Tab-separated table of C-alpha atoms in Angstrom:
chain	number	residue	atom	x	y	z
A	18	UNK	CA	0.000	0.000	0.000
A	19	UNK	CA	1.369	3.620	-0.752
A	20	UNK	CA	2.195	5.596	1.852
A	21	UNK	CA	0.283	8.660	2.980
A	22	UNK	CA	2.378	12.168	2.675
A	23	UNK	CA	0.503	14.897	4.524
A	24	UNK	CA	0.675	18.401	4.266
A	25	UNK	CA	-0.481	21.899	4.774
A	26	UNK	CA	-3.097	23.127	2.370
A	27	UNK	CA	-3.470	26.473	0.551
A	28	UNK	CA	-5.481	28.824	-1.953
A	29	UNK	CA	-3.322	28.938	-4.728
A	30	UNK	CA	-5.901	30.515	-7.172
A	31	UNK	CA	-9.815	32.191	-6.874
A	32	UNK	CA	-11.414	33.218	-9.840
A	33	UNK	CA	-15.388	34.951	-10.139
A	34	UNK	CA	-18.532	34.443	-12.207
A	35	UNK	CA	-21.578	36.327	-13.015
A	36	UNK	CA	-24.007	36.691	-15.875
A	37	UNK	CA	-23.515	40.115	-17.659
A	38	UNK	CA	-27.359	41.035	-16.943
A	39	UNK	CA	-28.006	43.299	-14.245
A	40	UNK	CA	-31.089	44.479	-12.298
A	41	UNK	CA	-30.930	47.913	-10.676
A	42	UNK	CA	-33.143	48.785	-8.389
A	43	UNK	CA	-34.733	50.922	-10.410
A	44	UNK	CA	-35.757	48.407	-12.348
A	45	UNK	CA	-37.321	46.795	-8.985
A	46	UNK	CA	-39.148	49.726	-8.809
A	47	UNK	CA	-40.698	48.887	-12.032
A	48	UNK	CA	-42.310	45.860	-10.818
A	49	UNK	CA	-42.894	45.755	-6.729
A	50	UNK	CA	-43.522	48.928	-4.371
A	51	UNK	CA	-40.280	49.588	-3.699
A	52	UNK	CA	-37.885	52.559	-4.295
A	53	UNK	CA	-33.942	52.756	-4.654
A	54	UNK	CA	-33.578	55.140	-1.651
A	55	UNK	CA	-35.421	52.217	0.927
A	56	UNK	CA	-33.496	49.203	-0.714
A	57	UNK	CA	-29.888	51.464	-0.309
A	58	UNK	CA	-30.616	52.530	3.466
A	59	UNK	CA	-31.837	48.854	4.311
A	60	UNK	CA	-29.333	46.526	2.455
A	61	UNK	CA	-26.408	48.413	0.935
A	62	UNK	CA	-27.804	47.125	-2.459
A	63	UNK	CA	-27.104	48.617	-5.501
A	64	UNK	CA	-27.825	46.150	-8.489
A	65	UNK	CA	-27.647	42.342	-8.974
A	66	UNK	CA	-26.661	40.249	-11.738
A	67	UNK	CA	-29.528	37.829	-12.869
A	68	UNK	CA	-28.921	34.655	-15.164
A	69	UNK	CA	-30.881	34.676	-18.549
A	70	UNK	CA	-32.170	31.610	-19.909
A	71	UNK	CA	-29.557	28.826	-20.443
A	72	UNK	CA	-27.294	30.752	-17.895
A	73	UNK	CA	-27.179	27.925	-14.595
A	74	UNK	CA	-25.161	27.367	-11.721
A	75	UNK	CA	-23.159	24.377	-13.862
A	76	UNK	CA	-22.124	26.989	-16.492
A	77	UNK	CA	-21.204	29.869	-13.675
A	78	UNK	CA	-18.830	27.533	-12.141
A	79	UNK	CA	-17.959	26.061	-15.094
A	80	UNK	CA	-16.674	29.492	-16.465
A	81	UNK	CA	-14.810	30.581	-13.067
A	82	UNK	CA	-13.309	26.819	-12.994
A	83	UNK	CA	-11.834	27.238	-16.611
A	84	UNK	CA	-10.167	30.764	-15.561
A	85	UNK	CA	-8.288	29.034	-12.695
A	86	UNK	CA	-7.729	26.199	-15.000
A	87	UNK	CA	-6.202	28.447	-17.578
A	88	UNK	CA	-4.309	31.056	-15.248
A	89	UNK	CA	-2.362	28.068	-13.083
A	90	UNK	CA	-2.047	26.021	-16.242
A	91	UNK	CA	-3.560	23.173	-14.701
A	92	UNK	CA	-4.501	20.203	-16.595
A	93	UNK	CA	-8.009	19.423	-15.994
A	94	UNK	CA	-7.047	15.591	-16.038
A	95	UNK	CA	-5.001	16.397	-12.664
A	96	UNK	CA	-7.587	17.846	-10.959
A	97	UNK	CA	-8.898	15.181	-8.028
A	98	UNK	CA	-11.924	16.583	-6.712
A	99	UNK	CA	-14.867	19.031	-7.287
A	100	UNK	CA	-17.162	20.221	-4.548
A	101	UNK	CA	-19.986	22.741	-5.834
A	102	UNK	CA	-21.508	24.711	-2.665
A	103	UNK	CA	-25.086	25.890	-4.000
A	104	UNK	CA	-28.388	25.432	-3.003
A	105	UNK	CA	-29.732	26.112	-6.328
A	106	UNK	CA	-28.563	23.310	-8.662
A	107	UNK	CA	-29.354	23.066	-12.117
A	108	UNK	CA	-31.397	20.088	-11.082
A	109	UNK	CA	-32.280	17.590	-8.278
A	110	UNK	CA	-30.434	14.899	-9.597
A	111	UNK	CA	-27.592	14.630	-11.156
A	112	UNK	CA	-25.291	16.370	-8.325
A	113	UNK	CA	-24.337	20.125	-9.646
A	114	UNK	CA	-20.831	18.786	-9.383
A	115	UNK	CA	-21.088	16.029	-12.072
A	116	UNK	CA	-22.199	18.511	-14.577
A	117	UNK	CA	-18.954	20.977	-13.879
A	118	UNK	CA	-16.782	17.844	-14.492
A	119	UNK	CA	-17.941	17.502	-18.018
A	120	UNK	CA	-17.782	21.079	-18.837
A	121	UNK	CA	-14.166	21.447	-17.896
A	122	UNK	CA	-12.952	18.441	-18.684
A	123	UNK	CA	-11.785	17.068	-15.680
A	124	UNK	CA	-12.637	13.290	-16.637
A	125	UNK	CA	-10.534	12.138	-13.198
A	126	UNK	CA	-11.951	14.077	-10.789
A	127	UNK	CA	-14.945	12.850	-8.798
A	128	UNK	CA	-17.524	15.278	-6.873
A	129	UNK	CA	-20.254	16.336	-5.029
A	130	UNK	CA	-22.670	19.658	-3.899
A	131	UNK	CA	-22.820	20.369	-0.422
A	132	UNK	CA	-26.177	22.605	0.205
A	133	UNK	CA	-26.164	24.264	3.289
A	134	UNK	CA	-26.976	27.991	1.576
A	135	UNK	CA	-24.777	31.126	2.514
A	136	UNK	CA	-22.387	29.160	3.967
A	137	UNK	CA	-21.372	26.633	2.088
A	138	UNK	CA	-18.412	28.083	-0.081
A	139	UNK	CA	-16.270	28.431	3.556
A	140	UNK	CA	-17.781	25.010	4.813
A	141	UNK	CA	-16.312	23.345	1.782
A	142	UNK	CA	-12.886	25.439	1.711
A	143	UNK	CA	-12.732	22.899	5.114
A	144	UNK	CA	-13.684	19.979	3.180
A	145	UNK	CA	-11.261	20.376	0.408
A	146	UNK	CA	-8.792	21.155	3.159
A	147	UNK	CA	-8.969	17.931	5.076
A	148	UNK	CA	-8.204	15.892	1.744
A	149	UNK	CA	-5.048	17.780	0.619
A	150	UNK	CA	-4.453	17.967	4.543
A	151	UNK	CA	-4.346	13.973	4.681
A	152	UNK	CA	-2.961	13.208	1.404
A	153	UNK	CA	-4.560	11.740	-0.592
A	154	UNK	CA	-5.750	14.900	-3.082
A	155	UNK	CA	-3.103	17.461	-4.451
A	156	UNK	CA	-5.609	19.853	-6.998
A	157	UNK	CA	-9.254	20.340	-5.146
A	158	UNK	CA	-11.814	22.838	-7.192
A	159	UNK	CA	-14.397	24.373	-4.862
A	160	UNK	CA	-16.885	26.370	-5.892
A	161	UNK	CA	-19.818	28.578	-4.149
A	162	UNK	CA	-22.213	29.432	-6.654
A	163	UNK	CA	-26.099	30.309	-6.781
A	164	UNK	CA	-28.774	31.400	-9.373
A	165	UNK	CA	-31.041	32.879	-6.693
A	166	UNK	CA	-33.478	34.316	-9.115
A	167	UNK	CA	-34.774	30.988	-9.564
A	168	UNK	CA	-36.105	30.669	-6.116
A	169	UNK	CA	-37.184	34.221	-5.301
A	170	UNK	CA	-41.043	35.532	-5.266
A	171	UNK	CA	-40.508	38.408	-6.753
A	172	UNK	CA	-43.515	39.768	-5.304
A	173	UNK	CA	-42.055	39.513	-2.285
A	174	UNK	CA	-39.706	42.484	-1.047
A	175	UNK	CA	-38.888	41.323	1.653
A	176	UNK	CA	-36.644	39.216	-0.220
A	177	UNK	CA	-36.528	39.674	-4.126
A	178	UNK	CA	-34.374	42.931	-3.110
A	179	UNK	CA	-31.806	41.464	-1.555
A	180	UNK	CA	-30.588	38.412	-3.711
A	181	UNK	CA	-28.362	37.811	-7.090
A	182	UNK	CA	-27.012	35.512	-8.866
A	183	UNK	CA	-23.289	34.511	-9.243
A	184	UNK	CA	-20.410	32.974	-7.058
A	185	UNK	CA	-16.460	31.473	-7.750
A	186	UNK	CA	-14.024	28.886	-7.099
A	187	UNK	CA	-10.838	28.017	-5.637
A	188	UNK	CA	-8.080	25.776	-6.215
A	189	UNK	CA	-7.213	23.783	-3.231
A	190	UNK	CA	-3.602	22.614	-3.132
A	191	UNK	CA	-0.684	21.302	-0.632
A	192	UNK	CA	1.416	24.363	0.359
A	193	UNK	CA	5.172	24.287	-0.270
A	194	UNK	CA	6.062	25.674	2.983
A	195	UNK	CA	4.711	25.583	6.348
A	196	UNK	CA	4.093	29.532	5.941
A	197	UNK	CA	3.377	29.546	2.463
A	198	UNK	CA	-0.580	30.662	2.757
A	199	UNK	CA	-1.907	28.140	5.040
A	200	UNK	CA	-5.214	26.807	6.429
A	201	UNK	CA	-5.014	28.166	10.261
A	202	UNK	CA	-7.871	27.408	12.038
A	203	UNK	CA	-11.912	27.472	11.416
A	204	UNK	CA	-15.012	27.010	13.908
A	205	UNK	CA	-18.667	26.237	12.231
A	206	UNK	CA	-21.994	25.839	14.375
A	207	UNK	CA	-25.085	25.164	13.166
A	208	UNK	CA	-28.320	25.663	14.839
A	209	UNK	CA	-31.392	23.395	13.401
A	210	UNK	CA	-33.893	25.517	15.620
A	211	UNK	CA	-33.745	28.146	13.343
A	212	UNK	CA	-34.255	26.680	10.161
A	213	UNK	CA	-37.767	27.205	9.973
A	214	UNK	CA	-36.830	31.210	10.061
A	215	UNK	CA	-35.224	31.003	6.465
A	216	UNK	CA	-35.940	28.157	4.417
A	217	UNK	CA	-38.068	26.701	0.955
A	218	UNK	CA	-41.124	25.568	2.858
A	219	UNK	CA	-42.027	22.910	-0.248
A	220	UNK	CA	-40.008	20.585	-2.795
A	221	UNK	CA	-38.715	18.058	-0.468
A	222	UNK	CA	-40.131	15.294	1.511
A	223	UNK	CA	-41.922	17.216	3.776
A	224	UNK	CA	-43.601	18.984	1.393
A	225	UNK	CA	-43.303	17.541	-2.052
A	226	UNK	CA	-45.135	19.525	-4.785
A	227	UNK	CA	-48.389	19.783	-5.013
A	228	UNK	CA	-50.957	22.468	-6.751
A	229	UNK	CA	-51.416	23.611	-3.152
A	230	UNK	CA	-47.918	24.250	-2.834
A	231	UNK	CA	-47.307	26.091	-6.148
A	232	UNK	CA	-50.487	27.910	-5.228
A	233	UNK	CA	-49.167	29.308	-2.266
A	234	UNK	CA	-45.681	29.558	-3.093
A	235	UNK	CA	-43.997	27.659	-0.953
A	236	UNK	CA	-41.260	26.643	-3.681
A	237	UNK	CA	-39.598	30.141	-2.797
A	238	UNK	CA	-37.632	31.458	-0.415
A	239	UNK	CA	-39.051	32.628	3.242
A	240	UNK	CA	-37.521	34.864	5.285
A	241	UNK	CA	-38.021	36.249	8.852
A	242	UNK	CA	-35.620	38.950	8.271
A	243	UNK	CA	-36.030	40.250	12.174
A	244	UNK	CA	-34.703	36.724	13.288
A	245	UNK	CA	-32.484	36.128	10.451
A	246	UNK	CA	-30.719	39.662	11.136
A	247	UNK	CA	-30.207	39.085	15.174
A	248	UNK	CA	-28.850	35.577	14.358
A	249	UNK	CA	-26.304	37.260	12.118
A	250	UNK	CA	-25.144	40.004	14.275
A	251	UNK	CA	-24.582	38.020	17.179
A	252	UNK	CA	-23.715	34.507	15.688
A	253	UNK	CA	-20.939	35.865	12.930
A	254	UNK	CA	-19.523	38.403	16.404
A	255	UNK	CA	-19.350	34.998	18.474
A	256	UNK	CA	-17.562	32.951	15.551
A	257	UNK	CA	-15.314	35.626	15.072
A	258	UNK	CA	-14.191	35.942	19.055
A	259	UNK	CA	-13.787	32.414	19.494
A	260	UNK	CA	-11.270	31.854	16.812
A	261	UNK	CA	-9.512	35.084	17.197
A	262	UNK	CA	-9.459	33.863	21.325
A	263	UNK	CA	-8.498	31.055	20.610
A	264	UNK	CA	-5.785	31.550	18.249
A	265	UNK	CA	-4.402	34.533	20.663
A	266	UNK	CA	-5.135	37.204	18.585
A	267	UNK	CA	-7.094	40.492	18.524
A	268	UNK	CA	-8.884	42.472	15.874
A	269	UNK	CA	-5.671	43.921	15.207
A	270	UNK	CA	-3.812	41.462	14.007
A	271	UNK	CA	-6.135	40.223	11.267
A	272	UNK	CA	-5.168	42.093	8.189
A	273	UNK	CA	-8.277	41.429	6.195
A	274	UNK	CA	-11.464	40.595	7.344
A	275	UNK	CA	-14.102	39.331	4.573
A	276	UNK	CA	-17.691	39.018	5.921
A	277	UNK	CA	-20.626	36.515	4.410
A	278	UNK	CA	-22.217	39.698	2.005
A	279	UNK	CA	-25.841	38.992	3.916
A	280	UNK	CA	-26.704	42.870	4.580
A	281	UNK	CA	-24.724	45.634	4.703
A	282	UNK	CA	-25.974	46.509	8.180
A	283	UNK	CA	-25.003	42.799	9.287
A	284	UNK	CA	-21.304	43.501	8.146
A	285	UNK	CA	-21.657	46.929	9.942
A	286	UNK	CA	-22.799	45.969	13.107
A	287	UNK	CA	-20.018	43.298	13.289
A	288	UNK	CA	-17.032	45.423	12.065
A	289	UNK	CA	-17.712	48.024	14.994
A	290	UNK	CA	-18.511	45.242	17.395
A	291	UNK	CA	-15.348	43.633	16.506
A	292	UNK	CA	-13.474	46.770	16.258
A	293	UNK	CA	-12.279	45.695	13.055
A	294	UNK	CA	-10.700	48.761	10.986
A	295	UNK	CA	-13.347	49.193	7.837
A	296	UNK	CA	-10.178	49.953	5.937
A	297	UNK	CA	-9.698	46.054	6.279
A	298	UNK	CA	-13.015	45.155	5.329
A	299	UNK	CA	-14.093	44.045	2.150
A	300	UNK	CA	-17.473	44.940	1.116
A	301	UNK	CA	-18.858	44.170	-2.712
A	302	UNK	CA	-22.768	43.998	-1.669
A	303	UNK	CA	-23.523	46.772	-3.476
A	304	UNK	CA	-22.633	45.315	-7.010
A	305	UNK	CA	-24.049	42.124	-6.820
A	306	UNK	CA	-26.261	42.121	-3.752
A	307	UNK	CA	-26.636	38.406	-2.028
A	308	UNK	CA	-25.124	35.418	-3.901
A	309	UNK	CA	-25.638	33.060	-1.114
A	310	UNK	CA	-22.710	30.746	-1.094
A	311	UNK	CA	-21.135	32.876	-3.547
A	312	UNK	CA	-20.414	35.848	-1.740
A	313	UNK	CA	-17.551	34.669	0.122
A	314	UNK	CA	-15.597	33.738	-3.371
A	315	UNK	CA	-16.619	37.033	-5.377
A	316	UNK	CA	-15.406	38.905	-2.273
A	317	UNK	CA	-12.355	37.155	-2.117
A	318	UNK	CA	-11.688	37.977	-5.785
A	319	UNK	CA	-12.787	41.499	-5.188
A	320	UNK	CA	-9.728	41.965	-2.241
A	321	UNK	CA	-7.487	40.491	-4.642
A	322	UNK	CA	-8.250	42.613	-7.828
A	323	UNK	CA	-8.157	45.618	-5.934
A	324	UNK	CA	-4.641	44.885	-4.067
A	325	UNK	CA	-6.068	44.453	-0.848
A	326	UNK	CA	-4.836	40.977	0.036
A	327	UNK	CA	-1.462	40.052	0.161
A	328	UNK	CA	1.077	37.690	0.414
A	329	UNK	CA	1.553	36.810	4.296
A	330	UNK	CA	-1.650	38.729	5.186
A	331	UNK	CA	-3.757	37.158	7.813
A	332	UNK	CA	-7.176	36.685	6.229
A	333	UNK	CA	-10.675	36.214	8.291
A	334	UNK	CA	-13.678	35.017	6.788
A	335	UNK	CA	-16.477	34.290	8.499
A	336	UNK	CA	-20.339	33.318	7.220
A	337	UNK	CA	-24.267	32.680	8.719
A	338	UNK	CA	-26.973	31.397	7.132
A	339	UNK	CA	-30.151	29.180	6.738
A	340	UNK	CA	-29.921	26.365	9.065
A	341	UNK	CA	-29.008	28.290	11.044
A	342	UNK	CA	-25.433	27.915	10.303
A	343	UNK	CA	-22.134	30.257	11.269
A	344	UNK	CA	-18.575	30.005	10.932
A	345	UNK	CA	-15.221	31.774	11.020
A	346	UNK	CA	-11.991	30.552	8.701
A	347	UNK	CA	-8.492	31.974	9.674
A	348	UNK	CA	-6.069	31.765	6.932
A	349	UNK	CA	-2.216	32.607	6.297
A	350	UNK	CA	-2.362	34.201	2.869
């Protein structure tokens, strides 16, 4: 039997995806009672990208896997692995995962999805981690991608103003050296109590579809945005403490600090109760509102196109969501 070599693991390459159409919202205001000013003061929403027909989470990460693929000069018949973080596949079954292999070629790599909504793009970073960690993979894809126009009532503003469309991957590999941008630490929770709070009341077991269902829209989105926003505030603070705390370090130290793009109120309240300097903060809300689990990727390639994340930097991210889930990722950049 061969042995097992393991090592450190490492971002080596992000790239970003989103269709080219945009929705102001101005143009919300063309078709629910709602008006720029509100949407701006309550969300820090600008626009959103939206996916046209034939434009589906497969081809999204499809087109941010080929740009890694082509800018590390990877061979797509070396990559191991693909793990697809959405919660908006292009179908039930096959996995979103299968589909991206075929597009890109990577005829050796098996998959999966992993759906657990806003946070899934840092709970799979973990994932991918543990197999380069142990050994046994040396080139992991993961993506965080989701076409949330297909699952919002947009008759509802309560939540058709807050969601887009669009996400990114990274490639996952061993690092060379033991401070060569390293995994450091991470802490996730999840909380099943609150899953009722923000959830797709229909479509599964529970609920499978029926003409009641469709009737009374219960294949969308729900939100109890009062809930949803006090679980944010204090769950992403508390992640954020504890591995800080834990890890002996203070606000200070981290370098840059890239929040889950929920609200822009949510990443307010926690930057001042964190004391974190906004300088450090990257925000990109504005431009393409809520991607769900691909916020945390397009923000990541936002701090890196604008040269605010660099080599040796201590990076935090940290996430909440539907579940309820939170979690915090410390990483040597």
């Amino acid at each position: 039997m061969q042995s097992i070599h393991k090592s450190l693991a490492k971002i080596t390459a992000v790239a970003s995806a989103v269709p080219a159409d945009v929705m102001t919202n101005f143009d919300l205001e063309k078709i629910i009672d709602t008006n720029d000013k509100w949407i701006v003061e309550r969300t820090g929403i600008h626009q959103r990208h939206i996916a046209k027909q034939g434009e589906t989470t497969s081809t999204i990460v499809a087109a941010a896997c080929k740009e890694i693929l082509a800018s590390t000069n990877t061979n797509p018949l070396d990559i191991d692995l693909i793990i697809v973080a959405t919660i908006t596949p292009d179908m039930m079954l096959p996995a979103t995962a299968c589909l991206v292999q075929d597009l890109i070629g990577a005829k050796n790599a098996w998959g999966f999805d992993l759906s657990i909504a806003c946070s899934g793009f840092l709970y799979a970073l973990q994932v991918a981690a543990q197999f380069v960690h142990n050994g046994t993979h040396k080139n992991v894809l993961v993506a965080g991608c989701d076409v949330m126009s297909s699952i919002i009532d947009y008759t509802d503003r309560q939540t058709c103003i807050i969601f887009g469309d669009g996400g990114g991957a990274a490639l996952i590999q061993p690092s060379v050296l033991e401070n060569d941008g390293v995994f450091l630490d991470f802490v996730h929770e999840i909380d099943g109590s609150g899953g009722k709070y923000l959830c797709i009341p229909a479509g599964g077991s529970l609920r499978p579809t029926t003409n009641e269902t469709l009737a009374n829209r219960m294949h969308y989105v729900h939100q109890d945005g009062a809930t949803v926003f006090k679980f944010a505030t204090r769950k992403m603070t508390e992640v954020c403490n504890k591995i800080l705390e834990r890890n002996n370090l203070t606000a200070n130290d981290i370098d840059v600090f890239i929040p889950h793009q929920a609200n822009k109120r949510i990443i307010d309240y926690v930057t001042d109760k964190m004391n974190f300097n906004p300088d450090k903060v990257i925000v990109n809300i504005g431009e393409y509102g809520n991607t769900t689990a691909g916020t945390l990727p397009l923000a990541l390639k936002t701090a890196i196109d604008t040269n605010r994340l660099a080599r040796g930097d201590l990076l935090l991210l940290a996430t909440m969501g539907a579940g309820f889930t939170a979690g915090a990722c410390l990483i040597k950049w």
